[in-house]
CSV table of N, CA and C and ligand atoms in Angstrom, one decimal:
chain,number,residue,atom,x,y,z
A,1,MET,N,32.1,-5.0,-0.9
A,1,MET,CA,31.3,-6.1,-1.1
A,1,MET,C,30.4,-5.8,-2.4
A,2,PRO,N,29.9,-7.1,-2.9
A,2,PRO,CA,29.0,-6.9,-4.2
A,2,PRO,C,27.7,-6.6,-3.9
A,3,HIS,N,27.3,-5.8,-5.2
A,3,HIS,CA,25.7,-5.5,-5.3
A,3,HIS,C,25.0,-6.8,-5.0
A,4,VAL,N,23.9,-6.3,-4.3
A,4,VAL,CA,22.8,-7.5,-4.1
A,4,VAL,C,21.4,-7.5,-4.5
A,5,ILE,N,20.9,-8.7,-4.8
A,5,ILE,CA,19.6,-8.7,-5.2
A,5,ILE,C,19.0,-9.7,-3.8
A,6,GLU,N,17.9,-8.9,-2.8
A,6,GLU,CA,17.7,-9.6,-1.7
A,6,GLU,C,16.3,-9.6,-1.4
A,7,ARG,N,15.6,-10.1,-0.8
A,7,ARG,CA,14.2,-9.9,0.1
A,7,ARG,C,14.7,-8.7,1.2
A,8,ALA,N,13.8,-7.8,1.1
A,8,ALA,CA,13.8,-6.7,2.1
A,8,ALA,C,13.4,-7.2,3.6
A,9,ALA,N,14.5,-7.1,4.5
A,9,ALA,CA,14.0,-7.6,5.9
A,9,ALA,C,12.7,-6.7,6.5
A,10,SER,N,12.9,-5.4,6.0
A,10,SER,CA,11.6,-4.6,6.7
A,10,SER,C,11.0,-3.8,5.4
A,11,GLY,N,10.2,-3.0,5.9
A,11,GLY,CA,9.6,-2.1,5.0
A,11,GLY,C,10.1,-0.6,5.1
A,12,ARG,N,11.0,-0.7,5.7
A,12,ARG,CA,11.7,0.9,5.9
A,12,ARG,C,12.6,1.6,5.2
A,13,ALA,N,13.2,0.8,4.0
A,13,ALA,CA,14.0,1.4,3.2
A,13,ALA,C,13.3,2.1,2.0
A,14,LYS,N,13.8,3.3,1.4
A,14,LYS,CA,13.2,4.1,0.2
A,14,LYS,C,14.0,3.8,-0.9
A,15,CYS,N,13.3,3.8,-1.8
A,15,CYS,CA,13.9,3.5,-3.1
A,15,CYS,C,14.5,4.8,-3.7
A,16,ARG,N,15.7,4.6,-4.2
A,16,ARG,CA,16.5,5.7,-4.7
A,16,ARG,C,16.2,6.3,-5.9
A,17,GLY,N,15.2,5.3,-6.7
A,17,GLY,CA,14.9,5.6,-8.1
A,17,GLY,C,13.5,6.2,-7.9
A,18,CYS,N,12.5,5.9,-7.1
A,18,CYS,CA,11.2,6.7,-6.9
A,18,CYS,C,10.7,7.3,-5.8
A,19,GLY,N,11.5,7.2,-4.8
A,19,GLY,CA,11.4,7.6,-3.4
A,19,GLY,C,10.5,7.0,-2.8
A,20,GLU,N,9.7,6.1,-3.4
A,20,GLU,CA,8.8,5.3,-2.4
A,20,GLU,C,9.4,4.1,-1.9
A,21,ARG,N,8.7,3.9,-0.8
A,21,ARG,CA,9.2,2.5,0.1
A,21,ARG,C,9.1,1.4,-0.6
A,22,ILE,N,10.1,0.5,0.3
A,22,ILE,CA,10.2,-1.0,-0.5
A,22,ILE,C,9.6,-1.9,0.1
A,23,GLY,N,8.5,-2.6,0.2
A,23,GLY,CA,7.8,-3.2,0.9
A,23,GLY,C,8.6,-4.4,1.5
A,24,ALA,N,8.1,-4.8,2.7
A,24,ALA,CA,8.9,-5.7,3.6
A,24,ALA,C,8.9,-7.2,2.5
A,25,ALA,N,9.8,-7.9,2.7
A,25,ALA,CA,10.1,-9.1,1.8
A,25,ALA,C,9.7,-9.0,0.4
A,26,GLU,N,9.8,-7.9,-0.4
A,26,GLU,CA,10.0,-7.6,-1.5
A,26,GLU,C,11.4,-7.7,-2.0
A,27,LEU,N,11.3,-8.2,-3.3
A,27,LEU,CA,12.9,-8.2,-4.0
A,27,LEU,C,13.2,-6.8,-4.0
A,28,ARG,N,14.4,-6.8,-3.8
A,28,ARG,CA,15.2,-5.3,-4.0
A,28,ARG,C,16.6,-5.4,-4.6
A,29,PHE,N,17.1,-4.2,-5.1
A,29,PHE,CA,18.5,-4.3,-5.7
A,29,PHE,C,19.2,-3.4,-4.6
A,30,GLY,N,20.3,-4.1,-4.1
A,30,GLY,CA,21.4,-2.8,-3.5
A,30,GLY,C,22.5,-2.8,-3.9
A,31,GLU,N,22.9,-1.3,-4.5
A,31,GLU,CA,24.1,-1.2,-5.0
A,31,GLU,C,25.0,-0.8,-4.0
A,32,ARG,N,26.1,-1.3,-3.8
A,32,ARG,CA,27.2,-0.8,-2.8
A,32,ARG,C,28.1,0.2,-3.4
A,33,VAL,N,28.0,1.3,-2.7
A,33,VAL,CA,28.9,2.6,-3.2
A,33,VAL,C,29.7,3.0,-2.2
A,34,PRO,N,30.8,3.5,-2.3
A,34,PRO,CA,31.7,4.2,-1.2
A,34,PRO,C,30.8,5.1,-0.4
A,35,ASN,N,30.9,4.8,0.8
A,35,ASN,CA,30.4,5.8,1.9
A,35,ASN,C,30.9,7.0,1.8
A,36,PRO,N,30.1,8.2,1.3
A,36,PRO,CA,30.8,9.6,1.4
A,36,PRO,C,31.0,10.2,2.2
A,37,TYR,N,30.6,9.8,3.6
A,37,TYR,CA,30.9,10.3,4.9
A,37,TYR,C,32.3,9.5,5.6
A,38,ALA,N,32.8,8.8,5.3
A,38,ALA,CA,33.7,8.0,5.4
A,38,ALA,C,34.7,8.0,4.7
A,39,GLU,N,35.9,9.0,4.9
A,39,GLU,CA,37.0,9.1,4.0
A,39,GLU,C,37.4,7.9,3.4
A,40,ASP,N,38.2,6.9,4.0
A,40,ASP,CA,38.9,5.8,3.5
A,40,ASP,C,37.9,4.6,3.7
A,41,GLU,N,37.3,4.5,4.4
A,41,GLU,CA,36.4,3.3,5.0
A,41,GLU,C,34.9,3.2,4.7
A,42,GLY,N,34.6,2.0,4.2
A,42,GLY,CA,33.3,1.7,4.6
A,42,GLY,C,32.3,2.1,3.3
A,43,GLU,N,31.5,1.5,3.2
A,43,GLU,CA,30.4,1.5,2.1
A,43,GLU,C,29.4,1.8,2.4
A,44,THR,N,28.2,2.0,1.6
A,44,THR,CA,26.9,2.3,1.9
A,44,THR,C,25.9,1.7,0.9
A,45,THR,N,24.7,1.4,1.1
A,45,THR,CA,24.1,0.8,0.2
A,45,THR,C,22.8,1.7,-0.4
A,46,HIS,N,22.8,1.7,-1.7
A,46,HIS,CA,21.6,2.4,-2.3
A,46,HIS,C,20.7,1.3,-2.8
A,47,TRP,N,19.3,1.3,-2.2
A,47,TRP,CA,18.2,0.3,-2.5
A,47,TRP,C,17.6,1.0,-3.7
A,48,PHE,N,16.9,0.0,-4.4
A,48,PHE,CA,15.7,0.1,-5.6
A,48,PHE,C,15.0,-0.7,-5.6
A,49,HIS,N,13.8,-0.8,-6.0
A,49,HIS,CA,12.8,-1.6,-6.4
A,49,HIS,C,13.4,-2.3,-7.8
A,50,LEU,N,13.4,-3.2,-7.8
A,50,LEU,CA,13.8,-3.9,-9.2
A,50,LEU,C,13.4,-3.4,-10.5
A,51,ALA,N,12.3,-2.9,-10.5
A,51,ALA,CA,11.9,-2.0,-11.6
A,51,ALA,C,12.9,-0.9,-11.7
A,52,CYS,N,12.8,-0.2,-10.7
A,52,CYS,CA,13.6,1.1,-10.6
A,52,CYS,C,15.1,1.0,-11.1
A,53,ALA,N,15.7,-0.2,-10.3
A,53,ALA,CA,17.0,-0.7,-10.7
A,53,ALA,C,17.1,-0.7,-12.2
A,54,ALA,N,16.2,-1.3,-12.9
A,54,ALA,CA,16.7,-1.9,-14.5
A,54,ALA,C,16.5,-0.5,-15.1
A,55,PHE,N,15.7,0.4,-14.8
A,55,PHE,CA,15.4,1.8,-15.4
A,55,PHE,C,16.5,2.7,-15.4
A,56,ARG,N,17.0,2.9,-13.7
A,56,ARG,CA,17.9,3.9,-13.5
A,56,ARG,C,19.3,3.4,-13.2
A,57,ARG,N,19.6,2.1,-13.0
A,57,ARG,CA,21.0,1.5,-12.8
A,57,ARG,C,21.1,0.4,-13.6
A,58,PRO,N,21.1,0.3,-14.9
A,58,PRO,CA,21.0,-0.6,-15.8
A,58,PRO,C,22.3,-1.6,-15.6
A,59,GLU,N,23.5,-0.8,-15.7
A,59,GLU,CA,24.5,-1.7,-15.7
A,59,GLU,C,25.0,-2.6,-14.5
A,60,PRO,N,25.2,-1.7,-13.2
A,60,PRO,CA,25.1,-2.7,-12.1
A,60,PRO,C,24.1,-3.9,-11.8
A,61,PHE,N,22.9,-3.2,-12.1
A,61,PHE,CA,21.8,-4.0,-12.1
A,61,PHE,C,21.8,-5.3,-12.8
A,62,LEU,N,22.4,-5.2,-14.1
A,62,LEU,CA,22.4,-6.7,-15.0
A,62,LEU,C,23.5,-7.4,-14.4
A,63,GLU,N,24.6,-6.8,-14.0
A,63,GLU,CA,25.8,-7.2,-13.6
A,63,GLU,C,25.5,-8.6,-12.4
A,64,THR,N,24.4,-7.9,-11.5
A,64,THR,CA,24.1,-8.7,-10.4
A,64,THR,C,23.1,-9.6,-10.9
A,65,LEU,N,22.2,-9.2,-11.8
A,65,LEU,CA,21.0,-10.1,-12.1
A,65,LEU,C,21.7,-11.6,-12.8
A,66,THR,N,22.9,-11.6,-13.4
A,66,THR,CA,23.6,-12.5,-13.9
A,66,THR,C,24.2,-13.7,-12.9
A,67,THR,N,24.4,-13.2,-11.7
A,67,THR,CA,24.9,-14.0,-10.4
A,67,THR,C,23.6,-14.5,-9.7
A,68,ARG,N,22.4,-14.2,-10.4
A,68,ARG,CA,21.3,-14.7,-9.6
A,68,ARG,C,20.4,-15.8,-10.6
A,69,PRO,N,20.9,-17.1,-10.7
A,69,PRO,CA,20.1,-18.0,-11.8
A,69,PRO,C,18.7,-18.3,-11.4
A,70,GLU,N,18.2,-18.2,-10.1
A,70,GLU,CA,17.0,-18.8,-9.8
A,70,GLU,C,15.9,-17.9,-10.4
A,71,ALA,N,14.7,-18.3,-10.3
A,71,ALA,CA,13.5,-17.4,-10.9
A,71,ALA,C,13.3,-16.5,-10.2
A,72,ILE,N,13.1,-15.1,-11.0
A,72,ILE,CA,12.9,-13.9,-10.4
A,72,ILE,C,11.4,-13.4,-11.0
A,73,GLU,N,10.7,-12.8,-10.2
A,73,GLU,CA,9.1,-12.5,-11.0
A,73,GLU,C,9.5,-11.1,-11.9
A,74,GLY,N,9.6,-11.2,-13.0
A,74,GLY,CA,9.4,-10.1,-14.1
A,74,GLY,C,10.8,-10.0,-14.6
A,75,ARG,N,11.6,-11.3,-14.3
A,75,ARG,CA,13.0,-11.0,-14.9
A,75,ARG,C,13.4,-10.6,-16.4
A,76,ALA,N,12.6,-11.4,-17.0
A,76,ALA,CA,12.6,-11.1,-18.6
A,76,ALA,C,12.5,-9.5,-18.8
A,77,ALA,N,11.3,-8.9,-18.2
A,77,ALA,CA,11.2,-7.7,-18.6
A,77,ALA,C,12.2,-6.8,-17.8
A,78,TRP,N,12.6,-6.8,-16.9
A,78,TRP,CA,13.6,-6.1,-16.2
A,78,TRP,C,15.0,-6.6,-17.1
A,79,GLU,N,15.3,-7.6,-17.3
A,79,GLU,CA,16.4,-7.5,-18.0
A,79,GLU,C,16.4,-6.9,-19.6
A,80,HIS,N,15.4,-7.2,-20.0
A,80,HIS,CA,15.2,-6.2,-21.3
A,80,HIS,C,15.2,-4.7,-21.3
A,81,GLU,N,14.4,-4.4,-20.0
A,81,GLU,CA,14.8,-2.8,-19.9
A,81,GLU,C,16.1,-2.4,-19.4
A,82,ALA,N,16.7,-3.2,-18.9
A,82,ALA,CA,18.1,-2.6,-18.5
A,82,ALA,C,19.1,-2.8,-19.6
A,83,GLU,N,18.8,-3.9,-20.4
A,83,GLU,CA,19.6,-4.0,-21.8
A,83,GLU,C,19.4,-2.8,-22.5
A,84,LEU,N,18.0,-2.4,-22.9
A,84,LEU,CA,17.8,-0.9,-23.6
A,84,LEU,C,18.5,0.3,-23.0
A,85,GLY,N,18.5,0.2,-21.5
A,85,GLY,CA,19.4,1.4,-21.2
A,85,GLY,C,20.6,1.5,-21.0
A,86,ARG,N,21.1,0.1,-21.2
A,86,ARG,CA,22.8,0.0,-21.4
A,86,ARG,C,23.0,0.3,-22.9
A,87,THR,N,22.3,0.1,-23.9
A,87,THR,CA,22.9,0.5,-25.1
A,87,THR,C,22.3,1.8,-25.6
A,88,HIS,N,21.4,2.3,-25.0
A,88,HIS,CA,20.7,3.9,-25.2
A,88,HIS,C,21.3,4.5,-24.1
A,89,ARG,N,22.3,5.3,-23.9
A,89,ARG,CA,23.1,6.0,-22.9
A,89,ARG,C,22.2,7.1,-22.1
A,90,ARG,N,21.4,7.7,-23.0
A,90,ARG,CA,20.5,8.8,-22.3
A,90,ARG,C,19.2,8.0,-21.7
A,91,LEU,N,18.9,6.9,-21.9
A,91,LEU,CA,17.4,6.3,-21.5
A,91,LEU,C,17.1,6.4,-20.0
A,92,PRO,N,18.5,6.2,-19.1
A,92,PRO,CA,18.2,5.8,-17.8
A,92,PRO,C,17.7,7.2,-17.5
A,93,ARG,N,18.2,8.1,-18.1
A,93,ARG,CA,17.5,9.6,-17.5
A,93,ARG,C,16.1,10.1,-17.7
A,94,VAL,N,15.5,9.3,-18.3
A,94,VAL,CA,13.9,9.4,-18.5
A,94,VAL,C,13.3,9.3,-17.4
A,95,SER,N,12.4,10.0,-16.9
A,95,SER,CA,11.6,10.0,-15.5
A,95,SER,C,10.2,9.7,-15.8
A,96,THR,N,9.6,11.0,-15.7
A,96,THR,CA,8.0,10.9,-15.9
A,96,THR,C,7.5,11.5,-17.3
A,97,ALA,N,6.4,11.4,-17.7
A,97,ALA,CA,5.7,12.1,-18.6
A,97,ALA,C,4.5,12.9,-18.3
A,98,GLU,N,4.5,14.1,-18.8
A,98,GLU,CA,3.3,14.9,-18.1
A,98,GLU,C,3.2,15.9,-19.2
A,99,ARG,N,2.1,16.7,-19.0
A,99,ARG,CA,1.6,17.9,-19.7
A,99,ARG,C,2.3,19.2,-19.3
A,100,ALA,N,3.1,19.7,-20.0
A,100,ALA,CA,3.8,20.9,-19.5
A,100,ALA,C,2.9,22.2,-18.7
A,101,ALA,N,3.4,22.3,-17.5
A,101,ALA,CA,2.5,23.1,-16.7
A,101,ALA,C,2.6,24.7,-17.0
A,102,SER,N,3.6,25.2,-17.7
A,102,SER,CA,3.8,26.6,-18.4
A,102,SER,C,4.5,26.4,-19.7
A,103,GLY,N,4.9,27.5,-19.9
A,103,GLY,CA,5.3,27.3,-21.6
A,103,GLY,C,6.9,27.8,-21.5
A,104,ARG,N,7.5,27.7,-20.1
A,104,ARG,CA,8.8,28.4,-20.2
A,104,ARG,C,9.9,27.3,-20.6
A,105,ALA,N,9.7,26.1,-20.3
A,105,ALA,CA,11.0,25.2,-20.5
A,105,ALA,C,11.4,25.0,-21.9
A,106,ALA,N,12.5,25.2,-22.1
A,106,ALA,CA,13.2,24.5,-23.6
A,106,ALA,C,13.4,23.4,-23.5
A,107,CYS,N,13.0,22.7,-24.6
A,107,CYS,CA,13.5,21.3,-25.0
A,107,CYS,C,14.9,21.0,-25.2
A,108,ARG,N,15.7,20.0,-24.4
A,108,ARG,CA,16.9,19.8,-24.3
A,108,ARG,C,17.0,19.1,-25.6
A,109,SER,N,16.4,18.8,-26.3
A,109,SER,CA,16.9,18.1,-27.8
A,109,SER,C,16.8,19.3,-28.8
A,110,CYS,N,15.7,19.9,-29.2
A,110,CYS,CA,15.7,20.8,-30.1
A,110,CYS,C,15.6,22.1,-29.9
A,111,ARG,N,15.7,22.5,-28.6
A,111,ARG,CA,15.9,23.9,-27.9
A,111,ARG,C,14.9,24.9,-27.9
A,112,GLU,N,13.5,24.2,-28.7
A,112,GLU,CA,12.6,24.9,-28.9
A,112,GLU,C,11.5,25.0,-27.4
A,113,ALA,N,10.9,26.0,-27.2
A,113,ALA,CA,10.2,26.1,-26.2
A,113,ALA,C,9.1,25.0,-26.1
A,114,ILE,N,8.7,24.3,-25.0
A,114,ILE,CA,7.6,23.5,-25.1
A,114,ILE,C,6.3,24.0,-24.5
A,115,ALA,N,5.3,24.2,-25.6
A,115,ALA,CA,4.0,24.9,-25.4
A,115,ALA,C,3.6,24.5,-24.1
A,116,LYS,N,2.9,25.3,-23.3
A,116,LYS,CA,1.8,25.0,-22.3
A,116,LYS,C,0.8,23.7,-22.5
A,117,GLY,N,0.5,22.7,-22.0
A,117,GLY,CA,-0.1,21.8,-22.3
A,117,GLY,C,0.4,20.9,-22.9
A,118,ALA,N,1.7,21.0,-23.8
A,118,ALA,CA,2.0,19.8,-24.5
A,118,ALA,C,3.0,18.8,-23.8
A,119,TRP,N,2.8,17.4,-24.4
A,119,TRP,CA,3.4,16.2,-23.4
A,119,TRP,C,4.8,16.7,-23.6
A,120,ARG,N,5.8,16.2,-22.4
A,120,ARG,CA,6.9,16.4,-22.5
A,120,ARG,C,7.2,15.2,-21.7
A,121,ILE,N,8.6,15.0,-21.8
A,121,ILE,CA,9.2,13.9,-21.0
A,121,ILE,C,10.3,14.6,-19.8
A,122,SER,N,10.1,14.3,-18.5
A,122,SER,CA,11.2,14.8,-17.6
A,122,SER,C,12.3,14.2,-17.5
A,123,LEU,N,13.3,14.6,-17.4
A,123,LEU,CA,14.7,13.9,-17.2
A,123,LEU,C,15.4,14.3,-15.9
A,124,VAL,N,16.2,13.0,-15.5
A,124,VAL,CA,16.8,13.3,-14.2
A,124,VAL,C,18.6,13.0,-14.8
A,125,TYR,N,19.4,13.4,-13.6
A,125,TYR,CA,20.7,13.2,-13.8
A,125,TYR,C,20.9,12.5,-12.5
A,126,ASP,N,22.1,11.5,-12.6
A,126,ASP,CA,22.4,10.5,-11.6
A,126,ASP,C,23.5,11.5,-11.2
A,127,GLU,N,23.2,12.1,-9.9
A,127,GLU,CA,24.5,12.9,-9.1
A,127,GLU,C,24.8,12.0,-8.1
A,128,ASP,N,25.7,11.1,-8.0
A,128,ASP,CA,26.2,10.3,-7.3
A,128,ASP,C,25.0,9.4,-6.5
A,129,GLY,N,24.0,8.9,-7.2
A,129,GLY,CA,23.2,8.2,-6.6
A,129,GLY,C,21.9,9.2,-6.2
A,130,ARG,N,21.7,10.3,-6.3
A,130,ARG,CA,20.6,11.2,-6.3
A,130,ARG,C,20.2,11.4,-7.5
A,131,PHE,N,18.9,11.2,-7.7
A,131,PHE,CA,18.4,11.5,-8.9
A,131,PHE,C,17.8,13.1,-8.9
A,132,VAL,N,18.6,14.0,-9.7
A,132,VAL,CA,17.9,15.4,-9.5
A,132,VAL,C,17.5,15.5,-11.1
A,133,PRO,N,16.4,16.7,-10.8
A,133,PRO,CA,15.8,17.1,-12.2
A,133,PRO,C,16.7,17.8,-12.8
A,134,SER,N,16.7,17.6,-14.3
A,134,SER,CA,17.5,18.0,-15.5
A,134,SER,C,17.1,18.4,-16.6
A,135,GLY,N,15.7,18.9,-16.7
A,135,GLY,CA,15.2,19.3,-17.8
A,135,GLY,C,14.1,18.3,-18.6
A,136,PHE,N,13.6,19.0,-19.8
A,136,PHE,CA,12.7,18.3,-20.4
A,136,PHE,C,12.8,17.9,-21.9
A,137,ILE,N,12.2,17.0,-22.4
A,137,ILE,CA,12.3,16.9,-23.8
A,137,ILE,C,10.8,16.9,-24.4
A,138,HIS,N,10.3,17.4,-25.4
A,138,HIS,CA,9.2,17.0,-26.1
A,138,HIS,C,9.1,15.5,-26.3
A,139,VAL,N,7.8,14.9,-26.2
A,139,VAL,CA,7.8,13.7,-26.3
A,139,VAL,C,8.0,13.4,-27.8
A,140,ARG,N,7.9,14.2,-28.8
A,140,ARG,CA,8.0,13.9,-30.0
A,140,ARG,C,9.5,13.9,-30.6
A,141,CYS,N,10.3,14.6,-29.4
A,141,CYS,CA,11.7,14.6,-29.7
A,141,CYS,C,12.8,13.4,-28.9
A,142,ALA,N,11.8,12.3,-28.8
A,142,ALA,CA,12.2,11.1,-27.8
A,142,ALA,C,13.5,10.3,-29.0
A,143,ARG,N,12.7,10.2,-30.2
A,143,ARG,CA,13.6,9.5,-31.0
A,143,ARG,C,15.1,10.0,-31.3
A,144,SER,N,15.0,11.3,-31.3
A,144,SER,CA,16.2,12.1,-31.7
A,144,SER,C,17.1,12.1,-30.5
A,145,TYR,N,16.5,12.6,-29.4
A,145,TYR,CA,17.4,12.6,-28.1
A,145,TYR,C,18.0,11.1,-27.8
A,146,LEU,N,17.0,10.4,-27.4
A,146,LEU,CA,17.2,9.0,-26.7
A,146,LEU,C,17.5,7.9,-27.8
A,147,GLU,N,17.4,8.1,-29.2
A,147,GLU,CA,17.7,7.3,-30.3
A,147,GLU,C,17.0,6.0,-30.1
A,148,THR,N,15.8,6.0,-29.1
A,148,THR,CA,14.7,4.9,-29.1
A,148,THR,C,13.2,5.5,-28.8
A,149,ILE,N,12.3,4.7,-29.3
A,149,ILE,CA,10.9,5.3,-28.8
A,149,ILE,C,10.5,4.3,-27.8
A,150,GLU,N,11.5,3.4,-27.3
A,150,GLU,CA,11.0,2.2,-26.4
A,150,GLU,C,11.1,2.9,-24.7
A,151,VAL,N,10.1,3.8,-24.7
A,151,VAL,CA,10.1,4.3,-23.4
A,151,VAL,C,9.0,4.2,-22.6
A,152,MET,N,7.9,3.6,-23.3
A,152,MET,CA,6.8,3.3,-22.6
A,152,MET,C,6.6,2.8,-21.2
A,153,ALA,N,7.2,1.5,-20.9
A,153,ALA,CA,7.5,1.2,-19.5
A,153,ALA,C,7.9,2.0,-18.5
A,154,ARG,N,8.8,2.7,-18.9
A,154,ARG,CA,9.3,3.4,-17.8
A,154,ARG,C,8.5,4.6,-17.5
A,155,LEU,N,7.8,5.4,-18.6
A,155,LEU,CA,6.9,6.5,-18.5
A,155,LEU,C,5.8,5.7,-17.4
A,156,LYS,N,5.3,4.5,-17.9
A,156,LYS,CA,4.0,4.2,-17.2
A,156,LYS,C,4.7,4.1,-15.9
A,157,HIS,N,5.9,3.6,-15.5
A,157,HIS,CA,6.3,3.0,-14.1
A,157,HIS,C,6.2,4.6,-13.3
A,158,PHE,N,7.0,5.5,-13.9
A,158,PHE,CA,7.2,6.5,-13.0
A,158,PHE,C,6.1,7.6,-13.1
A,159,SER,N,5.4,7.2,-14.0
A,159,SER,CA,4.0,8.4,-13.8
A,159,SER,C,2.8,7.3,-13.8
A,160,PRO,N,2.3,6.6,-12.9
A,160,PRO,CA,1.5,5.9,-12.5
A,160,PRO,C,-0.1,6.5,-12.7
A,161,ALA,N,-0.1,7.9,-12.6
A,161,ALA,CA,-1.4,8.5,-12.6
A,161,ALA,C,-1.8,8.4,-14.0
A,162,LEU,N,-0.9,8.1,-15.1
A,162,LEU,CA,-1.4,8.5,-16.5
A,162,LEU,C,-2.5,7.4,-16.8
A,163,GLY,N,-3.7,8.1,-17.5
A,163,GLY,CA,-4.7,7.0,-18.2
A,163,GLY,C,-4.4,6.1,-19.2
A,164,ASP,N,-5.2,5.5,-19.5
A,164,ASP,CA,-5.1,5.0,-21.1
A,164,ASP,C,-5.2,5.9,-22.3
A,165,ALA,N,-6.0,6.9,-21.7
A,165,ALA,CA,-6.2,8.1,-23.1
A,165,ALA,C,-5.2,8.8,-23.4
A,166,ASP,N,-4.4,9.1,-21.8
A,166,ASP,CA,-2.9,9.8,-22.1
A,166,ASP,C,-1.9,9.1,-22.7
A,167,LEU,N,-1.9,7.8,-22.2
A,167,LEU,CA,-0.9,6.9,-22.7
A,167,LEU,C,-0.8,6.6,-24.3
A,168,ALA,N,-2.1,6.5,-24.7
A,168,ALA,CA,-2.4,6.8,-26.3
A,168,ALA,C,-2.0,7.9,-26.9
A,169,GLU,N,-1.9,8.9,-26.5
A,169,GLU,CA,-1.5,10.3,-27.1
A,169,GLU,C,-0.2,10.2,-27.0
A,170,ILE,N,0.6,10.1,-25.9
A,170,ILE,CA,2.0,9.8,-25.8
A,170,ILE,C,2.4,9.0,-26.9
A,171,GLN,N,2.1,7.6,-27.0
A,171,GLN,CA,2.4,6.7,-27.9
A,171,GLN,C,2.3,7.3,-29.4
A,172,ALA,N,1.1,7.7,-29.6
A,172,ALA,CA,0.7,8.5,-30.8
A,172,ALA,C,2.2,9.7,-31.2
A,173,GLU,N,2.5,10.2,-30.4
A,173,GLU,CA,3.5,11.3,-30.4
A,173,GLU,C,4.8,10.6,-30.5
A,174,LEU,N,5.0,9.5,-29.8
A,174,LEU,CA,6.3,8.7,-30.3
A,174,LEU,C,6.4,8.6,-31.5
A,175,GLU,N,5.4,7.8,-31.9
A,175,GLU,CA,5.5,7.2,-33.2
A,175,GLU,C,5.4,8.0,-34.5
A,176,ALA,N,4.8,9.1,-34.1
A,176,ALA,CA,5.0,10.5,-35.2
A,176,ALA,C,6.6,10.8,-35.6
A,177,ALA,N,7.5,10.5,-34.5
A,177,ALA,CA,8.8,10.9,-35.0
A,177,ALA,C,9.3,9.7,-35.8
A,178,GLY,N,8.6,9.0,-36.3
A,178,GLY,CA,9.6,7.8,-37.1
A,178,GLY,C,9.7,6.5,-36.0
A,179,PRO,N,10.0,5.4,-36.8
A,179,PRO,CA,10.3,4.0,-35.9
A,179,PRO,C,11.8,4.3,-35.4
A,180,ASP,N,12.3,3.4,-34.5
A,180,ASP,CA,13.4,3.0,-34.1
A,180,ASP,C,13.9,2.9,-35.4
A,181,GLN,N,15.3,3.0,-35.5
A,181,GLN,CA,16.4,2.7,-36.7
A,181,GLN,C,17.1,1.5,-36.5
B,1,ZN,ZN1,11.4,2.6,-6.8
B,2,ZN,ZN1,12.0,18.9,-28.7
């Protein structure tokens, strides 16, 4: 069966992208994948908030969005974010922004230690639909690692607790590395 965008019939499904529940009647994206527990038969569906699908699964999400000509709230924004993720291959791995809790992690871009208290971006790896933690980069290394600094929408989405002052600091560090080319 093809992937779907539909209204959630109940509020029971959890989003694969963020782990939170998807509210009843909210639009959601369902990615059909082979059922790992049934050898030759059957599919299972991975559910996502539309935002989480745009950020984490850009290709199947865009493919499905084109089959839905009707008005979808936030459509232009999700389309834009998914396009960014499709053209910048590492962007869907971006998860949260946070201050480093210790100085032990090394940046996956420059390989230097991320100082305690410094802003870092956490990355996830898509392991058959399970998004597992896979290290960090300095916020200032976003430009070289991701090949774009257009990451604020996803950082805000996955780190809803960040305040305006935090976001301003992160934006300044992103821009310090130079503009997109
Ligand atoms: Zn979600
Ligand atoms: Zn770095």
